[in-house]
PDB file of C-alpha atoms in Angstrom:
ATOM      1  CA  UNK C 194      11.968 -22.776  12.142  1.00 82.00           C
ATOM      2  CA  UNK C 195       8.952 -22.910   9.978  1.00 89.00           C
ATOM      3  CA  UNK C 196       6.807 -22.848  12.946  1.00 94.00           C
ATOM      4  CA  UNK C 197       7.859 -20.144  14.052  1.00 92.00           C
ATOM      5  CA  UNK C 198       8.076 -18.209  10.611  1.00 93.00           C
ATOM      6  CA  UNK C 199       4.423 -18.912  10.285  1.00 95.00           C
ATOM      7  CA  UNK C 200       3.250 -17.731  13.571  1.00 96.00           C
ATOM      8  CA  UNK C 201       5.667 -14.829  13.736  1.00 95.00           C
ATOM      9  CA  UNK C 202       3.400 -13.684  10.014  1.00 96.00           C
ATOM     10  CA  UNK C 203       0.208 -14.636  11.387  1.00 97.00           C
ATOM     11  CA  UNK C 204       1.017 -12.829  14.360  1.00 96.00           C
ATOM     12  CA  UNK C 205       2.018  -9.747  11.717  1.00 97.00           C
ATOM     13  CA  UNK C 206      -1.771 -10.160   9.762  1.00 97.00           C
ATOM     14  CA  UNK C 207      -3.780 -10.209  12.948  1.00 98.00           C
ATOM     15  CA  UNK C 208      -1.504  -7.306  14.193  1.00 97.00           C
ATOM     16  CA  UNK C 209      -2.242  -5.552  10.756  1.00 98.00           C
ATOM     17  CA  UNK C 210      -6.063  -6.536  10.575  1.00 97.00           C
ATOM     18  CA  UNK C 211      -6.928  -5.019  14.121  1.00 97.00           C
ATOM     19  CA  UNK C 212      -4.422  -1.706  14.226  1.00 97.00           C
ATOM     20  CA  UNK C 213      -5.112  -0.656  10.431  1.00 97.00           C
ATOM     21  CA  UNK C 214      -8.847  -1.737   9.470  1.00 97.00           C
ATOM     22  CA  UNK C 215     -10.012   1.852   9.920  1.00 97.00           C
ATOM     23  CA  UNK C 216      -7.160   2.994   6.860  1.00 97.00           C
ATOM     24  CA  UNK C 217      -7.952  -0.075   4.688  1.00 98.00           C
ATOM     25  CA  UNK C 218     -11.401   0.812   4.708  1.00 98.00           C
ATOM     26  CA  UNK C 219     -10.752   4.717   3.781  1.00 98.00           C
ATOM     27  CA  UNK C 220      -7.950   3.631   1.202  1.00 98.00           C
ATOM     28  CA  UNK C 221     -10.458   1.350  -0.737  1.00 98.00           C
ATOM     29  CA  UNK C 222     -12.920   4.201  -0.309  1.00 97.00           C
ATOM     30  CA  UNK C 223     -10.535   7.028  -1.571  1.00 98.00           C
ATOM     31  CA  UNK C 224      -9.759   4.535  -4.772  1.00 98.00           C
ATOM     32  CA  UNK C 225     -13.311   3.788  -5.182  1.00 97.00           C
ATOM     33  CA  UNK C 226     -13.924   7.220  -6.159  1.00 95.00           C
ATOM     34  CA  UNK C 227     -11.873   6.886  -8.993  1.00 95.00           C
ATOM     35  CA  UNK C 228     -13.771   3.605  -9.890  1.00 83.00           C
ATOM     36  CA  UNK C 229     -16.785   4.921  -9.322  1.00 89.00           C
ATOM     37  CA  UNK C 230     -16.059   8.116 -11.433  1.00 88.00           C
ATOM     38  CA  UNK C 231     -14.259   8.418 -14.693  1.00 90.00           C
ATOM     39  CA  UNK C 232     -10.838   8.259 -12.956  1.00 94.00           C
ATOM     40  CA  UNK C 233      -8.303   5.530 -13.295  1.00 96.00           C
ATOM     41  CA  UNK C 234      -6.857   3.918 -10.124  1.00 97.00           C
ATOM     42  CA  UNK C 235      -2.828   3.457 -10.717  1.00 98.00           C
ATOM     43  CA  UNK C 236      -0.210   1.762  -7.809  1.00 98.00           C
ATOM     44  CA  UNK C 237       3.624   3.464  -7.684  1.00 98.00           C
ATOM     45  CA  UNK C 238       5.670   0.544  -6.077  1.00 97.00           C
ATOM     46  CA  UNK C 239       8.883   0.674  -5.265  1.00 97.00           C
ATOM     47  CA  UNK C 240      11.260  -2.046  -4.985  1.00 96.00           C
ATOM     48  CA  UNK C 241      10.061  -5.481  -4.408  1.00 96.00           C
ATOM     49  CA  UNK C 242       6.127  -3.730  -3.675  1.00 97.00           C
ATOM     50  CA  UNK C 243       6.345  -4.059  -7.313  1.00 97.00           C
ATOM     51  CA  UNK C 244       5.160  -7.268  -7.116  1.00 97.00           C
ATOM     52  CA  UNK C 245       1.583  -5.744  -5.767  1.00 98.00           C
ATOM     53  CA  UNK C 246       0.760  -4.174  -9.212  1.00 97.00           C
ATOM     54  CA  UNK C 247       2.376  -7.712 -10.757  1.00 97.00           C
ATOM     55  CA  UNK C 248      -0.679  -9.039  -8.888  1.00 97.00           C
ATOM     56  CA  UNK C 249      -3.566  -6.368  -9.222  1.00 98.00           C
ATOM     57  CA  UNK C 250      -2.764  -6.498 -12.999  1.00 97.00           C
ATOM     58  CA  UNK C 251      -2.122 -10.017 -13.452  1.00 97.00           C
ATOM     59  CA  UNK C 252      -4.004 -12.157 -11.349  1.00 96.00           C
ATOM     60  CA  UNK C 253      -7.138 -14.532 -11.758  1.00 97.00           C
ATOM     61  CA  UNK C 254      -8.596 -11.295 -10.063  1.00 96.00           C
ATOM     62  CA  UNK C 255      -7.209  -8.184 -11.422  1.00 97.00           C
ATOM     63  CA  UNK C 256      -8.118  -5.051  -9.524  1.00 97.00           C
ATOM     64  CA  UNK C 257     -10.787  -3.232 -11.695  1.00 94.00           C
ATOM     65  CA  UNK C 258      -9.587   0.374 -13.596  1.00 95.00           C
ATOM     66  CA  UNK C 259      -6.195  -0.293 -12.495  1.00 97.00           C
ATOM     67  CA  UNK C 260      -3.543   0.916 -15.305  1.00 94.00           C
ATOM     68  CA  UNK C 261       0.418   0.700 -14.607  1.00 90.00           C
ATOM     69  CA  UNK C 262       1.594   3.715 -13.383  1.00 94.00           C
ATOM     70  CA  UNK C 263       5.261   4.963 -14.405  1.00 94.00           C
ATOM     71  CA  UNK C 264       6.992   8.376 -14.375  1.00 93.00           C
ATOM     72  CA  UNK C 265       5.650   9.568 -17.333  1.00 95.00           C
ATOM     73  CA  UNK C 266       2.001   8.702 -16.540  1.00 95.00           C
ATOM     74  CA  UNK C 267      -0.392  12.229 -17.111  1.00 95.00           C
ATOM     75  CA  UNK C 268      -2.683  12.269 -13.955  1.00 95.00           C
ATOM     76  CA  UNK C 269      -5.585  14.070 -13.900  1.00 95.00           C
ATOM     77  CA  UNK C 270      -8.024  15.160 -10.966  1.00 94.00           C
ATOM     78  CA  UNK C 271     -10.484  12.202 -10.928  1.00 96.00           C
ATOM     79  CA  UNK C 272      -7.415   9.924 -10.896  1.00 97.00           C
ATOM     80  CA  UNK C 273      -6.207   8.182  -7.809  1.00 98.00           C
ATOM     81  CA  UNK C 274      -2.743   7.199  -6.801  1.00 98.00           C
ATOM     82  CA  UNK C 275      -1.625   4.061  -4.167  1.00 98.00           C
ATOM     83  CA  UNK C 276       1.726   4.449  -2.941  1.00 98.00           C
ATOM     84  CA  UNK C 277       3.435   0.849  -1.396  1.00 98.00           C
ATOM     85  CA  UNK C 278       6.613   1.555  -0.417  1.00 97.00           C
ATOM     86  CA  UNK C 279       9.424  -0.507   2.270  1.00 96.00           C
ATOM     87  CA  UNK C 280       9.590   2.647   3.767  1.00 95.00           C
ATOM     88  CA  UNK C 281       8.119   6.219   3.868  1.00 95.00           C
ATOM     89  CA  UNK C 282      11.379   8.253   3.774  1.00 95.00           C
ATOM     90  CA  UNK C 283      12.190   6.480   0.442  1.00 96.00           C
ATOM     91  CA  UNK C 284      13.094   9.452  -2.149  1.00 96.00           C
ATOM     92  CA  UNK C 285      11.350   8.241  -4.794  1.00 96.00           C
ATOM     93  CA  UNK C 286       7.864   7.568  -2.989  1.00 97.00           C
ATOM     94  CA  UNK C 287       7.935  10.596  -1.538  1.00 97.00           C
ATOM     95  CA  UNK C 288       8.637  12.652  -4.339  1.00 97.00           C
ATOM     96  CA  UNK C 289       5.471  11.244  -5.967  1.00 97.00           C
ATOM     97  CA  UNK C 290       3.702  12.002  -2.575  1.00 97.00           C
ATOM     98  CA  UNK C 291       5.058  15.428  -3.310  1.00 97.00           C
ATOM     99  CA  UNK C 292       4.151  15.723  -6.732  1.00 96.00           C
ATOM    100  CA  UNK C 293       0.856  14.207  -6.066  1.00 97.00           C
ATOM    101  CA  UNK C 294       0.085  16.881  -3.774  1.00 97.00           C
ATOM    102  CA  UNK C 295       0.995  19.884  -5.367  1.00 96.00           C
ATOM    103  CA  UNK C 296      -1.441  18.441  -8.134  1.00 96.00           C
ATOM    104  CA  UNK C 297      -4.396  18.376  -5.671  1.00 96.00           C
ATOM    105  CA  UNK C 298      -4.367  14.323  -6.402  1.00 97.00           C
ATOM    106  CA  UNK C 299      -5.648  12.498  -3.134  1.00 97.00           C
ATOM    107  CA  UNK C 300      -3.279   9.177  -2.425  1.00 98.00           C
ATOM    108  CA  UNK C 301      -2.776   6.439  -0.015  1.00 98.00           C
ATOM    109  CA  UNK C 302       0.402   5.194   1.213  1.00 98.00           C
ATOM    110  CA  UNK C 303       1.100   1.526   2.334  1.00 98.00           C
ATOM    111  CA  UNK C 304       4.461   1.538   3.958  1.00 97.00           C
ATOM    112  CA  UNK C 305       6.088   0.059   7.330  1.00 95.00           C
ATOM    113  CA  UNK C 306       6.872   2.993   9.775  1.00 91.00           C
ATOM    114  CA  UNK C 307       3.256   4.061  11.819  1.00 89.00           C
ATOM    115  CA  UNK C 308       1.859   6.866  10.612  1.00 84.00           C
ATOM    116  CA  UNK C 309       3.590   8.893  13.410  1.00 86.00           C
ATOM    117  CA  UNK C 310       7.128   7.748  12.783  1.00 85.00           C
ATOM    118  CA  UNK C 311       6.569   8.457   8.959  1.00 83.00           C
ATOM    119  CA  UNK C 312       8.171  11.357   8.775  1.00 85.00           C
ATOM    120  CA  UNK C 313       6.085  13.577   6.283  1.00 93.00           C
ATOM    121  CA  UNK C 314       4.573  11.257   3.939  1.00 95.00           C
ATOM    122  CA  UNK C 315       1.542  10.650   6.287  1.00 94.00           C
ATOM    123  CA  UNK C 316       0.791  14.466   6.299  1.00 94.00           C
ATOM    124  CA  UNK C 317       1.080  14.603   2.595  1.00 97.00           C
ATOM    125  CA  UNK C 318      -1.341  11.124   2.051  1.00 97.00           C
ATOM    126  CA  UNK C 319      -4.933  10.838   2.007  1.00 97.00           C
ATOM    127  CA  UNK C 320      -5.078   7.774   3.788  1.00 97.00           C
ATOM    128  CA  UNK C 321      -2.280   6.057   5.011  1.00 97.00           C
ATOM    129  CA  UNK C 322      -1.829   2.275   5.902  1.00 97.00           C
ATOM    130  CA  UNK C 323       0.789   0.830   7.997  1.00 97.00           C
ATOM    131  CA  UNK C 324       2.603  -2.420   7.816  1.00 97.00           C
ATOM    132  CA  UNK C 325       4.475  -1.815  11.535  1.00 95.00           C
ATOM    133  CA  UNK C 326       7.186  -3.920  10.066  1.00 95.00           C
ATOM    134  CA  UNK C 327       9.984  -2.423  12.241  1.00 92.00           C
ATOM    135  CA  UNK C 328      12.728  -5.520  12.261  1.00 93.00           C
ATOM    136  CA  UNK C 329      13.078  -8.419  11.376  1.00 93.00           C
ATOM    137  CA  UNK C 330      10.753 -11.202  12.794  1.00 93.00           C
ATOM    138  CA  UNK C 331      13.415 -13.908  13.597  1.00 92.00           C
ATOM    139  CA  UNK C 332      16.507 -14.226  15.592  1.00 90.00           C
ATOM    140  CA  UNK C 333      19.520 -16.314  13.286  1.00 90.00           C
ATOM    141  CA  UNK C 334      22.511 -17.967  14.940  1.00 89.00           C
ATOM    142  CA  UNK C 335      24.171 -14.812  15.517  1.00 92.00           C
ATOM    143  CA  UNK C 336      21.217 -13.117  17.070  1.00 87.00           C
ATOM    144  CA  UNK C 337      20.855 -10.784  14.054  1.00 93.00           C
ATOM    145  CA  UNK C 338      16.490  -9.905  13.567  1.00 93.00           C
ATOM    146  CA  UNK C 339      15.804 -11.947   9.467  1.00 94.00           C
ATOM    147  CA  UNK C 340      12.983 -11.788   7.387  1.00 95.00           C
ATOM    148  CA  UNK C 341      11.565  -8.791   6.550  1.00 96.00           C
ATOM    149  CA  UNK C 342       7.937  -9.332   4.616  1.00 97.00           C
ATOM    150  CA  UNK C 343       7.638  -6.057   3.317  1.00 97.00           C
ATOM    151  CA  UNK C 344       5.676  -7.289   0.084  1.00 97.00           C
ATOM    152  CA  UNK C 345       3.889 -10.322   1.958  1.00 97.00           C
ATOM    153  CA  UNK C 346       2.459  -7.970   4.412  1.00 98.00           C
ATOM    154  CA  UNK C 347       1.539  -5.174   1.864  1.00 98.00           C
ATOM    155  CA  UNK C 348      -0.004  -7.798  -0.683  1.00 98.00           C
ATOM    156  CA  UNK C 349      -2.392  -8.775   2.822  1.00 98.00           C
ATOM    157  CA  UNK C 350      -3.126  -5.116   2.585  1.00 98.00           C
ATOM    158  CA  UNK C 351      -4.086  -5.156  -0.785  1.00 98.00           C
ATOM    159  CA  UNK C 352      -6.325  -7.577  -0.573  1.00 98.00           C
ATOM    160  CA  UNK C 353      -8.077  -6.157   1.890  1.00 98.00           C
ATOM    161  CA  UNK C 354      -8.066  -3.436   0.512  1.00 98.00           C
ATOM    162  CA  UNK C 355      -9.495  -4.731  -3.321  1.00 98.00           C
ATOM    163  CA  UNK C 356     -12.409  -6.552  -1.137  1.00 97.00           C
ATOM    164  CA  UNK C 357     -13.858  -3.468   0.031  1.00 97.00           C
ATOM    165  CA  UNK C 358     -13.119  -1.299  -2.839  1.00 97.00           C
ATOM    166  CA  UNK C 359     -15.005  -4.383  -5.091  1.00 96.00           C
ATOM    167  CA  UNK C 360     -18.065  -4.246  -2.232  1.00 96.00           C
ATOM    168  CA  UNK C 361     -18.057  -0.229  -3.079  1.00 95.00           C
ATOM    169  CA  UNK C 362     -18.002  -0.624  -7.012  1.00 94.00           C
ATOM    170  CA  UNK C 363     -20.428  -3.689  -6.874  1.00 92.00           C
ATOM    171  CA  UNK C 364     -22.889  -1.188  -4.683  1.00 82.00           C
ATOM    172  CA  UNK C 365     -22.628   1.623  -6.916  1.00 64.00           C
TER     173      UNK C 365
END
């Protein structure tokens, strides 16, 4: 089983690395401009994505002018916003989306449908990056599709994403 389980989510990186690179680079570009400028970078995660801001904040390599974002964090137009979310029709992400937009705030999304099957989030995003997480990635016993590596995949993303967006800030 863990054979499987690992090539099943190496299968998922490589599938993520190839289809999204073009969105990873334009997220970490979009966020670099609040680096770069006097904006502040901020992450909304939902649900267990939480544990990507748990990382950016408090790893051995926290992600550079990232503060926590919340519902009562004051935004302002040099700011940038990264949405990771299980999935794009989830009210709470895309209320932000819609809030962020109204308030002329560029964001990226991070969330598992393709940008196509996303409903309206990816019209309302900057950027947005796909996890193309669409079941599970194992049969059980009963033939029912387990594991779903919502925050595995997205913290892959993140990385990615920090690399280039430390390249940008390092080049500035």
């Amino acid at each position: 089983m863990l054979k499987m389980l690992s090539t099943q989510l190496g299968g998922l990186l490589q599938r993520i690395s190839t289809s999204q690179e073009e969105a990873i680079e334009e997220t970490a570009r979009l966020l670099a401009q609040a680096g770069i400028a006097e904006g502040t970078v901020y992450f909304a995660c939902f649900d267990e994505m939480q544990a990507i801001e748990d990382n950016a904040l408090h790893s051995a390599e926290p992600f550079t002018k990232l503060n926590p974002w919340s519902k009562n964090t004051k935004l302002v137009s040099t700011d940038r916003v990264c949405i990771f979310t299980r999935h794009a029709n989830d009210p709470q992400a895309l209320e932000l989306a819609h809030s962020l937009y109204d308030l002329f705030i560029p964001f990226a999304v991070v969330a598992s449908e393709k940008a196509e099957d996303s409903g309206e989030m990816a019209d309302l995003a900057y950027t947005y990056v796909s996890l193309g997480i669409k079941k599970g990635l194992l049969p059980n016993d009963t033939g029912e599709r387990i594991v779903l590596p919502y925050s595995f995949a997205a913290l892959f993303v993140y990385e990615a994403v920090k690399m280039s967006y430390d390249e940008m800030l390092s080049n500035d």
